[in-house]
Short mmCIF file of C-alpha atoms in Angstrom, two decimals:
data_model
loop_
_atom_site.label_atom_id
_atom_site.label_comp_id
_atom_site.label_asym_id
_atom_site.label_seq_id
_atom_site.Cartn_x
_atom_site.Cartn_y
_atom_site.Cartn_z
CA UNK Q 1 4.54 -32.47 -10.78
CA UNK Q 2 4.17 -29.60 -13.09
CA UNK Q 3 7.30 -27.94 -14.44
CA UNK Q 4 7.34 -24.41 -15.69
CA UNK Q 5 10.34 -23.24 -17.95
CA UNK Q 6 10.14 -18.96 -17.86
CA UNK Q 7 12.55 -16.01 -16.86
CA UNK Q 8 11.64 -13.45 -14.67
CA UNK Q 9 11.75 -10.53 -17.33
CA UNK Q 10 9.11 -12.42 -19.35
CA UNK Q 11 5.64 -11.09 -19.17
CA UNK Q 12 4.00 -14.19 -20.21
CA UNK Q 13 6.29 -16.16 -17.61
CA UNK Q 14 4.79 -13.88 -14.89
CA UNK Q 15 0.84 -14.64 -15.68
CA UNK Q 16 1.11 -17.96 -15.58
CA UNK Q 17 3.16 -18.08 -12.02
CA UNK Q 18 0.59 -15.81 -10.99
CA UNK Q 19 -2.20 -18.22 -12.56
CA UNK Q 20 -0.31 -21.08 -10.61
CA UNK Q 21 -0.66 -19.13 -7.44
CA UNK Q 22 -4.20 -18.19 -8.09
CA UNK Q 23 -5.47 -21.46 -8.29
CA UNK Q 24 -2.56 -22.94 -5.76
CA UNK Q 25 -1.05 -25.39 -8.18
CA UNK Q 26 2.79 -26.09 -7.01
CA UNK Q 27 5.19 -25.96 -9.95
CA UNK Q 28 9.20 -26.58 -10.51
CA UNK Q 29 10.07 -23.14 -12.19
CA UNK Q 30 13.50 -23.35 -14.23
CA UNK Q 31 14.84 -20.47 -15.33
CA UNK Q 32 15.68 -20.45 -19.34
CA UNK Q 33 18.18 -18.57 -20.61
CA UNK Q 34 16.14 -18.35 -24.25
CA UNK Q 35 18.89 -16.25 -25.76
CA UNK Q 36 21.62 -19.15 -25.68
CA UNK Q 37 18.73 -21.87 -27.81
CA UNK Q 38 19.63 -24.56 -26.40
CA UNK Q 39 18.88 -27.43 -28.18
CA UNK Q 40 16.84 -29.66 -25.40
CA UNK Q 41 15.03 -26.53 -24.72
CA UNK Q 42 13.95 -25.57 -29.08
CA UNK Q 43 12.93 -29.83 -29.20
CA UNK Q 44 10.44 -28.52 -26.33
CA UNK Q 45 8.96 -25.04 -28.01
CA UNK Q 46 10.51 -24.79 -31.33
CA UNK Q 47 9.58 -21.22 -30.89
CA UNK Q 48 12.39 -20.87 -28.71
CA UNK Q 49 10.48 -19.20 -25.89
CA UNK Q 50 8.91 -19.26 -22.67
CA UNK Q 51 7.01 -20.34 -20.96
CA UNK Q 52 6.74 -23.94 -21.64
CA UNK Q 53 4.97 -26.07 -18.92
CA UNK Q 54 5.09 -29.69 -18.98
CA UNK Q 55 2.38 -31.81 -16.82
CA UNK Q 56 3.22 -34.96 -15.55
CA UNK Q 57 -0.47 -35.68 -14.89
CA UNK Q 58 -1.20 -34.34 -19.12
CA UNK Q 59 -1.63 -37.35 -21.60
CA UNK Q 60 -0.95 -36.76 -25.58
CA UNK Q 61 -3.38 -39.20 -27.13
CA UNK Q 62 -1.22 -39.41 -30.24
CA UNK Q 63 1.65 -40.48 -27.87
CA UNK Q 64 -0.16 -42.17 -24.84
CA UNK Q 65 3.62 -43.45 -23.83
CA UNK Q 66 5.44 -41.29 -24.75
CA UNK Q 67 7.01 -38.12 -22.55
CA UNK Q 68 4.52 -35.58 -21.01
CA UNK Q 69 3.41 -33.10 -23.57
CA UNK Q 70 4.58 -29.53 -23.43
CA UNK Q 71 2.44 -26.90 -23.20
CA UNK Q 72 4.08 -23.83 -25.19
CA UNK Q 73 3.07 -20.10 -24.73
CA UNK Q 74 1.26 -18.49 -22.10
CA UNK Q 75 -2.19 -17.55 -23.78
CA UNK Q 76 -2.01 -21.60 -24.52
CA UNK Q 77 -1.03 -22.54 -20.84
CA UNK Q 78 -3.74 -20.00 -19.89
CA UNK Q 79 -6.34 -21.97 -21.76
CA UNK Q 80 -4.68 -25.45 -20.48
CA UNK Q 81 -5.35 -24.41 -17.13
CA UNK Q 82 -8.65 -22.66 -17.62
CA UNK Q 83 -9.75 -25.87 -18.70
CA UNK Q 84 -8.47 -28.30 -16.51
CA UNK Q 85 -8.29 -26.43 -13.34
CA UNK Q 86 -10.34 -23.31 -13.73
CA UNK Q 87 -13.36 -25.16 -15.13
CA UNK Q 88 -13.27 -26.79 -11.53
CA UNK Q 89 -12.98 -24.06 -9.06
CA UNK Q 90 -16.31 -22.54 -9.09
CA UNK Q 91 -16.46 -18.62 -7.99
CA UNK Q 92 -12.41 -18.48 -8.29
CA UNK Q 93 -12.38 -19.13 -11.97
CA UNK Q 94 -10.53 -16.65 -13.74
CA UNK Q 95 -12.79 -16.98 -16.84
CA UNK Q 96 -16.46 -16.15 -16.89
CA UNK Q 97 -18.81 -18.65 -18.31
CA UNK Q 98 -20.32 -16.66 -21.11
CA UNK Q 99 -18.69 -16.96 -24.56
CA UNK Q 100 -18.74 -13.42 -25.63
CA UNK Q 101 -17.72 -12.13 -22.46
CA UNK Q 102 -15.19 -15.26 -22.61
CA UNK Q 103 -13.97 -13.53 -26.07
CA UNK Q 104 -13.41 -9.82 -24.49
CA UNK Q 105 -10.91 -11.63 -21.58
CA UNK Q 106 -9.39 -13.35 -24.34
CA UNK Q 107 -8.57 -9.58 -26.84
CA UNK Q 108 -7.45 -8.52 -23.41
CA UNK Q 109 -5.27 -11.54 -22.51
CA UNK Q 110 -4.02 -11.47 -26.21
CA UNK Q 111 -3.43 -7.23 -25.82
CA UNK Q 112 -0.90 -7.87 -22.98
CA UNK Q 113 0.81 -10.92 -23.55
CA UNK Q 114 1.18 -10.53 -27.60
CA UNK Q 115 0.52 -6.36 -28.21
CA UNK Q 116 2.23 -4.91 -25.32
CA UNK Q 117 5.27 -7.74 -25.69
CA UNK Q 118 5.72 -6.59 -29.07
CA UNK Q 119 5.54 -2.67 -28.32
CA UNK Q 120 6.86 -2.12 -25.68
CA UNK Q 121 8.12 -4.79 -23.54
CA UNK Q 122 10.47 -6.27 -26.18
CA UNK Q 123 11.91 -2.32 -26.48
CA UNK Q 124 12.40 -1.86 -22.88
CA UNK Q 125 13.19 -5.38 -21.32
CA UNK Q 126 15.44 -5.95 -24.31
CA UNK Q 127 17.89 -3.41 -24.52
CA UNK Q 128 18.19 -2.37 -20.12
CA UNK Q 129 17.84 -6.20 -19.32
CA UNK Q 130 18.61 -9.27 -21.91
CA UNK Q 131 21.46 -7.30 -23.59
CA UNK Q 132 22.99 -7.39 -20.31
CA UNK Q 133 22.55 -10.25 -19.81
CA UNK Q 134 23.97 -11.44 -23.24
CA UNK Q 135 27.59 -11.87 -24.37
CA UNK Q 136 28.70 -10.01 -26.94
CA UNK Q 137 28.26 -12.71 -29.26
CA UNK Q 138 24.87 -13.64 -28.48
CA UNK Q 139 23.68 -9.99 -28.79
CA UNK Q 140 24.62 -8.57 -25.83
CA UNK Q 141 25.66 -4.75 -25.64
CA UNK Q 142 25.38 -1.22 -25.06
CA UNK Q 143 21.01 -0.37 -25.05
CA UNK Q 144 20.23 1.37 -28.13
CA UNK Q 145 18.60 4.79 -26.89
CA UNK Q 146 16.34 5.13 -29.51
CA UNK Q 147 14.78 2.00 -29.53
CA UNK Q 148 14.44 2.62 -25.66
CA UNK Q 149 12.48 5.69 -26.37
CA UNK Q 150 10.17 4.28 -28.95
CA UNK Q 151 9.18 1.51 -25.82
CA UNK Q 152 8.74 4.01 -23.54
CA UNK Q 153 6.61 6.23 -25.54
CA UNK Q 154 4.39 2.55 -26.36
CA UNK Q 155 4.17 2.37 -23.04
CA UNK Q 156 2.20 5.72 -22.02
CA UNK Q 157 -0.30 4.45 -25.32
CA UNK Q 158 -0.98 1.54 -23.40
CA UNK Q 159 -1.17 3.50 -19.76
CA UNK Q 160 -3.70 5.48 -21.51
CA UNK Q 161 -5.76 2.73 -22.44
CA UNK Q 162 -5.31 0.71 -19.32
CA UNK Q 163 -6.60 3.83 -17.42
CA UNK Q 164 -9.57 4.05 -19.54
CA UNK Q 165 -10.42 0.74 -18.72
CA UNK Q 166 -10.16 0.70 -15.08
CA UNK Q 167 -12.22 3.75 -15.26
CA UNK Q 168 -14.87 2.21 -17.41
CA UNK Q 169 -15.05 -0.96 -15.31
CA UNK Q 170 -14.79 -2.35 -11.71
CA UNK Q 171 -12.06 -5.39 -12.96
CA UNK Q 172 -10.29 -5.08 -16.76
CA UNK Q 173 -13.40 -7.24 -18.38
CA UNK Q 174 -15.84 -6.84 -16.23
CA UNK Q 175 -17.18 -6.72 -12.96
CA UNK Q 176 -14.80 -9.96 -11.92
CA UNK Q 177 -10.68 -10.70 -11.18
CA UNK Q 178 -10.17 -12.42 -14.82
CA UNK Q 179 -7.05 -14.04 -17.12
CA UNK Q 180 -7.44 -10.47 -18.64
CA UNK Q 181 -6.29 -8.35 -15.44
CA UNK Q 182 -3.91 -11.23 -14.70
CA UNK Q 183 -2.32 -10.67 -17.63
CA UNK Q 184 -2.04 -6.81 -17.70
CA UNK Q 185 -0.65 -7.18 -13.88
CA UNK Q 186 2.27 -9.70 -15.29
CA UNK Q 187 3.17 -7.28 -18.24
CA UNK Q 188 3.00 -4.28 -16.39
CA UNK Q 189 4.97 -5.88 -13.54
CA UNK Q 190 8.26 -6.41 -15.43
CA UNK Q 191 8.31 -2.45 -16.50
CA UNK Q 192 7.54 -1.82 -12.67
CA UNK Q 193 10.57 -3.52 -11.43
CA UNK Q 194 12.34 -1.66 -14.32
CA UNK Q 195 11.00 1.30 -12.37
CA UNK Q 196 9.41 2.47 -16.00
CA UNK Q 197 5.96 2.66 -15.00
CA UNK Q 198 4.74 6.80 -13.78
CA UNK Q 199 2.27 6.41 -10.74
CA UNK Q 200 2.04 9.08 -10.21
CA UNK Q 201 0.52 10.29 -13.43
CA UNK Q 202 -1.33 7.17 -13.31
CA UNK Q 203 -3.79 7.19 -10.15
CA UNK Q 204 -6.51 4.71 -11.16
CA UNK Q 205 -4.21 2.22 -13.13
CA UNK Q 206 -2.58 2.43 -9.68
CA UNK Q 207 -5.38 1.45 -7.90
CA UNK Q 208 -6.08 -1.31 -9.80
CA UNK Q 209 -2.55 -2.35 -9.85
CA UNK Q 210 -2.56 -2.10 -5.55
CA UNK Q 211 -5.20 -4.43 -5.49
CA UNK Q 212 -3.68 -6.90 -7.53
CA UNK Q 213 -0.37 -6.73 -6.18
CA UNK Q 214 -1.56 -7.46 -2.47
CA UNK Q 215 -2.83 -10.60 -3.29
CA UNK Q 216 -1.12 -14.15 -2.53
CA UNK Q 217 -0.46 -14.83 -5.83
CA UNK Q 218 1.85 -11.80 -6.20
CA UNK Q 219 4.40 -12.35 -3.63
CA UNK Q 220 6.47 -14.60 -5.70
CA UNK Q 221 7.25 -12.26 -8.36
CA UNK Q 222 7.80 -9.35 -6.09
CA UNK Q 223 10.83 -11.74 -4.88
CA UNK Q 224 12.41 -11.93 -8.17
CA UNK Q 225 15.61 -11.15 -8.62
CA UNK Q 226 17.72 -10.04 -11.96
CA UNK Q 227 21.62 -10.50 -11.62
CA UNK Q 228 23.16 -7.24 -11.43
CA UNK Q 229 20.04 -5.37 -11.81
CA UNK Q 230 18.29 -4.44 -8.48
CA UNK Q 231 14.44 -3.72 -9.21
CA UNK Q 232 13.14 -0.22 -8.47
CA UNK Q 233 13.22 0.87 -4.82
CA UNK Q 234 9.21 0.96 -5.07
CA UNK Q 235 8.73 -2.59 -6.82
CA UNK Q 236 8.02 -4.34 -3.67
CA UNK Q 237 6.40 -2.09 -1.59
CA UNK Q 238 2.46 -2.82 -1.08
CA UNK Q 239 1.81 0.79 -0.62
CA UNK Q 240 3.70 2.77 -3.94
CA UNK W 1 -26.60 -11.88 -38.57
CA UNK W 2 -22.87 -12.10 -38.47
CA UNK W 3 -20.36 -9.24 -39.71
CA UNK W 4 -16.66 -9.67 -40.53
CA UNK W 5 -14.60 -7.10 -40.37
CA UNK W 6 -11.76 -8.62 -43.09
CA UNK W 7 -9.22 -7.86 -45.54
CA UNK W 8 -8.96 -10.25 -48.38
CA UNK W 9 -5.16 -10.03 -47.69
CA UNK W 10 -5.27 -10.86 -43.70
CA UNK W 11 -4.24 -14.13 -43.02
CA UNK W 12 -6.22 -13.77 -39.76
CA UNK W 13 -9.20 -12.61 -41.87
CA UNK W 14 -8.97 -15.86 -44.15
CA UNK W 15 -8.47 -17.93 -41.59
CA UNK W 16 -11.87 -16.95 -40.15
CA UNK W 17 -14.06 -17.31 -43.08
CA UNK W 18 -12.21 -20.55 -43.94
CA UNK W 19 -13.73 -21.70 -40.19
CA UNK W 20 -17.35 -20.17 -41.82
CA UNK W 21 -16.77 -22.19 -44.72
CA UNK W 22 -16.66 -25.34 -42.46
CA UNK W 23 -19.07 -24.75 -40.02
CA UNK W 24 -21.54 -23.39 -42.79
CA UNK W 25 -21.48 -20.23 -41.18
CA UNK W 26 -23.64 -17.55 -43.08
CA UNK W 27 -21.70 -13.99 -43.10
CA UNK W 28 -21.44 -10.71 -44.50
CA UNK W 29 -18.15 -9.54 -45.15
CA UNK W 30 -17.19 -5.85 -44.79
CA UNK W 31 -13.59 -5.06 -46.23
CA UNK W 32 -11.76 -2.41 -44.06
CA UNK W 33 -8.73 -0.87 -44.76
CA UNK W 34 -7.02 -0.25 -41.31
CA UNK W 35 -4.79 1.99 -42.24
CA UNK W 36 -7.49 4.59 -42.70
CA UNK W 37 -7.87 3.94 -38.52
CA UNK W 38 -11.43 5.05 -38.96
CA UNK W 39 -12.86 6.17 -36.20
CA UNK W 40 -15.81 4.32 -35.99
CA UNK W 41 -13.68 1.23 -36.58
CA UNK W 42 -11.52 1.78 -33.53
CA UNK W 43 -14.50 2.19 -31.58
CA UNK W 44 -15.32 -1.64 -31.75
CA UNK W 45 -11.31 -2.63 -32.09
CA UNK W 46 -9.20 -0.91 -29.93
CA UNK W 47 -6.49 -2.61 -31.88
CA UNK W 48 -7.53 -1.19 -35.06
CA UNK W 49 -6.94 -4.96 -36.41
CA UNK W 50 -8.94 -6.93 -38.17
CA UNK W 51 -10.66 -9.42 -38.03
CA UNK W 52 -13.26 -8.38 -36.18
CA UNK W 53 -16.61 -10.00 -36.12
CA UNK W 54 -20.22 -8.80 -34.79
CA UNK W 55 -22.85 -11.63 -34.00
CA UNK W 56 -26.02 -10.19 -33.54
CA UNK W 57 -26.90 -13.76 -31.49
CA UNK W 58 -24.35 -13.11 -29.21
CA UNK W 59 -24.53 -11.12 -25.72
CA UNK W 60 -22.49 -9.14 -23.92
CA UNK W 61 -23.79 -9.88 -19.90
CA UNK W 62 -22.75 -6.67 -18.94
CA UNK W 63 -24.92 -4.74 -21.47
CA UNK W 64 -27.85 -7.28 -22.11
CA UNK W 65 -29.32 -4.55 -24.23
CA UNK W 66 -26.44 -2.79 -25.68
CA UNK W 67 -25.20 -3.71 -28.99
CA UNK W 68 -23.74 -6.64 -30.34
CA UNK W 69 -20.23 -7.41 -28.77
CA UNK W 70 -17.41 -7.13 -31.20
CA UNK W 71 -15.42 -11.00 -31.14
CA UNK W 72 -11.95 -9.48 -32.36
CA UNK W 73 -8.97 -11.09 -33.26
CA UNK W 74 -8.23 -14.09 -35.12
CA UNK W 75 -7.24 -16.43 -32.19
CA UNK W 76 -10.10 -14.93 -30.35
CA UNK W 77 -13.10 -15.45 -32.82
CA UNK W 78 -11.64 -18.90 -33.51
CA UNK W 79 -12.10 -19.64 -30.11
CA UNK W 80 -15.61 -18.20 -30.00
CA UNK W 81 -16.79 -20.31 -32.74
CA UNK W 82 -15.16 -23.27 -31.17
CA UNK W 83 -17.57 -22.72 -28.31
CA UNK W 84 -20.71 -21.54 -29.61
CA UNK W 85 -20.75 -23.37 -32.87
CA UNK W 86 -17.62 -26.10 -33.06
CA UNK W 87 -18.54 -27.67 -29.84
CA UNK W 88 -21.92 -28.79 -31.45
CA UNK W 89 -20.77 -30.24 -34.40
CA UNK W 90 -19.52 -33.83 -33.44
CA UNK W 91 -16.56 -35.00 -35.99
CA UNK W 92 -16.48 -31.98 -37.49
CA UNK W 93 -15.47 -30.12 -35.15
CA UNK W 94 -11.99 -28.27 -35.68
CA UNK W 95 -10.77 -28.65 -32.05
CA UNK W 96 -10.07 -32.22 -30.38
CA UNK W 97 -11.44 -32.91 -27.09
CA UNK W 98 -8.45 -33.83 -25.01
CA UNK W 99 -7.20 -30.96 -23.47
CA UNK W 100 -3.26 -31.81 -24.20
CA UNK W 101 -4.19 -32.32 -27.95
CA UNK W 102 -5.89 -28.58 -27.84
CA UNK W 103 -2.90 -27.12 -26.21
CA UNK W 104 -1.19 -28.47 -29.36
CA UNK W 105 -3.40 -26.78 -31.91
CA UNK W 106 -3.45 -23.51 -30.17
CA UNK W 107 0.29 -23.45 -30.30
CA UNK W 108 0.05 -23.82 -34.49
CA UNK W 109 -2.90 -21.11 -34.27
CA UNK W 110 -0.50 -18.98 -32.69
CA UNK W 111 2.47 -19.95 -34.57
CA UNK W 112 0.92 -19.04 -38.33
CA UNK W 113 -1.23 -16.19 -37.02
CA UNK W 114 1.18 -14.60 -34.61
CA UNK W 115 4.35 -15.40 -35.38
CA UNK W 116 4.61 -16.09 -39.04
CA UNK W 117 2.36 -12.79 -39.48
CA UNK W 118 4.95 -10.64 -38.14
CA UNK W 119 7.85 -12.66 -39.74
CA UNK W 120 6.89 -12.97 -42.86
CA UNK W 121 3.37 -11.20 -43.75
CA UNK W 122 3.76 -8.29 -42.16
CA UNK W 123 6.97 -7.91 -44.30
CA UNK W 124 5.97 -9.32 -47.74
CA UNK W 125 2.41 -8.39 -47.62
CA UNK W 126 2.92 -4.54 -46.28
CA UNK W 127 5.67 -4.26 -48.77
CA UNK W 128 4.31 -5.38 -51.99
CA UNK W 129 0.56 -4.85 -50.98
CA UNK W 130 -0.38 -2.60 -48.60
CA UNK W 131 2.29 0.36 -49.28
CA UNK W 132 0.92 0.56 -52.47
CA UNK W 133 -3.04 0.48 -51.99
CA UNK W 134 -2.04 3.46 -49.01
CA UNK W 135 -1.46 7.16 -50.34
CA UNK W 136 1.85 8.76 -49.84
CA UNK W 137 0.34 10.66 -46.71
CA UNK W 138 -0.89 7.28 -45.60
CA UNK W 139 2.44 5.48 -45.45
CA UNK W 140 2.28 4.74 -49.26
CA UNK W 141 5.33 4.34 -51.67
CA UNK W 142 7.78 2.10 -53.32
CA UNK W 143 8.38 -0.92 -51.26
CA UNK W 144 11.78 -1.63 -49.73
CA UNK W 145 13.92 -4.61 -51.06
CA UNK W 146 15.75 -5.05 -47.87
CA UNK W 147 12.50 -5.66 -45.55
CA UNK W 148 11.46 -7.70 -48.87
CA UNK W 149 14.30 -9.73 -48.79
CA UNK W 150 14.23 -10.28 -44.73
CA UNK W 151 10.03 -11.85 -45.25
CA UNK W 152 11.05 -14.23 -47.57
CA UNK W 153 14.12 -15.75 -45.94
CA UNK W 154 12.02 -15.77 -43.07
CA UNK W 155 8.96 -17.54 -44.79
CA UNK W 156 11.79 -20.37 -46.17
CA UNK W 157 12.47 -21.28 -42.31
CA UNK W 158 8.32 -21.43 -41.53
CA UNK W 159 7.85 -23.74 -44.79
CA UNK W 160 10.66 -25.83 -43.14
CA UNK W 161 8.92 -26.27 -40.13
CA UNK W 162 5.67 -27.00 -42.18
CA UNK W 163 7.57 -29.82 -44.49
CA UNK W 164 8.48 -31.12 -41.07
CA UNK W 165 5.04 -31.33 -39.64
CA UNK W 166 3.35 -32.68 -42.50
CA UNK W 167 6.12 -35.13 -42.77
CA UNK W 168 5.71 -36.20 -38.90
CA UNK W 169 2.02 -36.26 -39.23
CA UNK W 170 -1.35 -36.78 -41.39
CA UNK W 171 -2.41 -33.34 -40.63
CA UNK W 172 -0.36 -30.65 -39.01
CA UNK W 173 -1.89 -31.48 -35.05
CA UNK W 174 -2.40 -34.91 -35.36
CA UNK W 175 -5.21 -37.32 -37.48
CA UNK W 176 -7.52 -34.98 -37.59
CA UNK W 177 -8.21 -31.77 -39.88
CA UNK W 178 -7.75 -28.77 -37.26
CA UNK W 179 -8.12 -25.28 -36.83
CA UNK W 180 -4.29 -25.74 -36.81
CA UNK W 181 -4.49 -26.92 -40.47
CA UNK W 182 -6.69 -24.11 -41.02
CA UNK W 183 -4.32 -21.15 -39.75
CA UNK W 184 -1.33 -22.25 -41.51
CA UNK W 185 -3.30 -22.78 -44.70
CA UNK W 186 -5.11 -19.39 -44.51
CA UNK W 187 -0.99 -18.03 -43.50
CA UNK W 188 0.12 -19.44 -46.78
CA UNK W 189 -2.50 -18.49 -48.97
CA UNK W 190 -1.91 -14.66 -49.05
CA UNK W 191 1.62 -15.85 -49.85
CA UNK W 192 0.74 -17.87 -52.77
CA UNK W 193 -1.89 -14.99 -54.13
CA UNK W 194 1.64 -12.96 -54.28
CA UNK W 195 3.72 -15.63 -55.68
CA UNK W 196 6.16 -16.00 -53.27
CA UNK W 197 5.77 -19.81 -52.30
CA UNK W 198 8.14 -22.01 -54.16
CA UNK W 199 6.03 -25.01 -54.48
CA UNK W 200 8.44 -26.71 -56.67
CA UNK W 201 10.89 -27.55 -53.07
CA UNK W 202 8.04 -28.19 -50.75
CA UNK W 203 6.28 -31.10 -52.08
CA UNK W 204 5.11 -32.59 -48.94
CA UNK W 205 3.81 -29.28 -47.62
CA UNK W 206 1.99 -28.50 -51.35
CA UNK W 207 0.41 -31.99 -51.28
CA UNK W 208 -1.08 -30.81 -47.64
CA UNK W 209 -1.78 -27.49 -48.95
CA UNK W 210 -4.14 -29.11 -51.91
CA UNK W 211 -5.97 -31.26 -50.10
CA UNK W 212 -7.11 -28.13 -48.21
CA UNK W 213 -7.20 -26.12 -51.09
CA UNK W 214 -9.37 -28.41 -53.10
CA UNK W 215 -12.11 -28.27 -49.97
CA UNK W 216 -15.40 -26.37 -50.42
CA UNK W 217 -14.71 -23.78 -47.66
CA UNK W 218 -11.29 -22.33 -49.66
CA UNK W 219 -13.31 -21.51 -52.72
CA UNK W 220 -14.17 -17.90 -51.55
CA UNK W 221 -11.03 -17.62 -50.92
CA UNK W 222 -9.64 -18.25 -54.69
CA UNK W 223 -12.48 -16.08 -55.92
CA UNK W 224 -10.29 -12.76 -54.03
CA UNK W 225 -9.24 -9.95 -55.65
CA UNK W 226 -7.60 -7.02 -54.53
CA UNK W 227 -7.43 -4.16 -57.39
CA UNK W 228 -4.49 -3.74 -59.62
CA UNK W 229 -2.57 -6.78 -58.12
CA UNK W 230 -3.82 -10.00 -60.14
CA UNK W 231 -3.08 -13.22 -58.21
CA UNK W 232 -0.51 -15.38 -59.06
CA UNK W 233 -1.09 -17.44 -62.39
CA UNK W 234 -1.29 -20.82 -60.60
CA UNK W 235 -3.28 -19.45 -57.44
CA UNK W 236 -6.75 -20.71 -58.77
CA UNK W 237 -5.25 -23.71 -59.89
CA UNK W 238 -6.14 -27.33 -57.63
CA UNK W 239 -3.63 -28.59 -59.58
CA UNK W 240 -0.61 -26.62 -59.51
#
């Protein structure tokens, strides 16, 4: 069994569920709070983050008995899975076979889960959701409205450039579903259900977002829930 | 041919040619300030990061006969030469075979050119390097103390975590030199150029840092200069 430590706020948490569901690989998710660093949780990812995904089925060959190795990080996971999974599933691999257009999903993958985490998604999800979340003396409070702006002003930058790459091509690296639109759909998904993202301004990131949000794969996260903070009234609609 | 896109003071950058080094990798080296943006620049990284590397062998399948695809990104180009060059070269290749061992090594990647870049070199290293090669209209001036201060308690915790790798382990993934080894090394080196790595406290993680050091692939790396900030007196030094 494969268990998957995430939150539902996390971008990175979000492309690997939906890599699970492309690929149909069951998984125990368990939500971590990564806020309170818990100690089990740090001697799992010393980074303190998610997701971390530990595979029963995964040998470390410097510690053949030992427990099952965790997997920390979701461009890591993505590679983990690409490699053991993907490299076995023919025309539904989410990576293409040649290595420069292997390198252009992998600036993409790296653009959402690392650039858009750190400009926008750790602005916006921060302050309206984790310092919510948070008591006072863990860093919860009041959202700071200036770095709220600074997010949302990152985020048309990356609209922009998410536009002109739907425009320029049929998927986000090509003429195939790759890691690379999984991972914009995951980012881009946790400002949706913070009802941040403009459609309407939008029309062809839209399009591209419709498609991936119909498939199978998608349904879990359109189920996710936040404590006290009800996603936007389009979030789960097919048809926004 | 192959073009890099570097700055001697990128740990990213360094952490490529160090992988050149190994591999015997022929390159030309093309120094680009990105905080001129340059247009032409930004036209093969969107990012406007470096490094950023051309291969003139490579393809891009969906423009056979368009130029050669820009590999950009540290992480990215690392994996690229994994594939197209690594995976050929028996035991010396940088990257283990098992796929749980790999997972491991692209979670150090990560860690010293992700995470320690924006905790400690993008403090330290914009501060006391880049502010003052920029103009005033650039972004130039006198560096602040505070943000100063904040890189190099942060780089005390990351050598902490490196003393405690090199103390678990013969080299920082396992038995094997890695590209793990290689990231953290390149990390540190921009570090020690400025002077800020207090050898003297970290013996276990200077005796891993010269045995890398002393290796044929770091000597372009001690022959760096950048203009009108002389390296540290014992940066040259195998022996320091």
């Amino acid at each position: 069994m494969i268990q998957l430590y995430h939150h539902p706020m996390s971008g990175a948490s979000r492309y690997v569920r939906l890599i699970f569901g492309e690929y149909g690989i069951a998984a125990e998710l368990v939500e971590e709070k990564v806020w309170l660093r818990r100690a089990d949780f740090l001697a799992i990812n010393a980074a303190g983050t998610v997701p971390v995904m530990l595979d029963e089925a995964a040998v470390d060959p410097r510690r053949a008995d030992g427990p099952p190795p965790a997997i920390a990080g979701g461009v890591v996971i993505g590679e983990y899975l690409d490699e053991t999974v993907g490299a076995m599933s023919r025309d539904r691999r989410l990576m293409p076979e040649n290595s420069a257009a292997r390198a252009e999903v992998r600036r993409l993958v790296e653009w959402f889960l690392v650039k858009f985490e750190a400009e926008v998604a750790q602005h916006l999800v921060h302050e309206r959701v984790f310092k919510q979340l948070m008591r006072a003396d863990e860093g919860g409070g009041s959202p700071d409205s200036a770095i709220i702006r600074a997010g949302r002003n990152n985020l048309k930058a990356h609209l922009r450039y998410l536009d002109w790459l739907v425009q320029s091509r049929n998927w986000l690296a090509g003429n195939r579903l790759t890691l690379a639109d999984i991972a914009a759909a995951a980012a881009l998904s946790v400002l949706d259900y913070l009802g941040e993202v403009g459609w309407d301004s939008e029309p062809a990131v839209r399009d591209w977002y419709a498609r991936l949000k119909s498939r199978p794969s998608f349904r879990a996260l359109l189920a996710d829930k936040v404590a006290g903070l009800p996603p936007a009234s389009h979030y789960v609609d097919l048809d926004f």
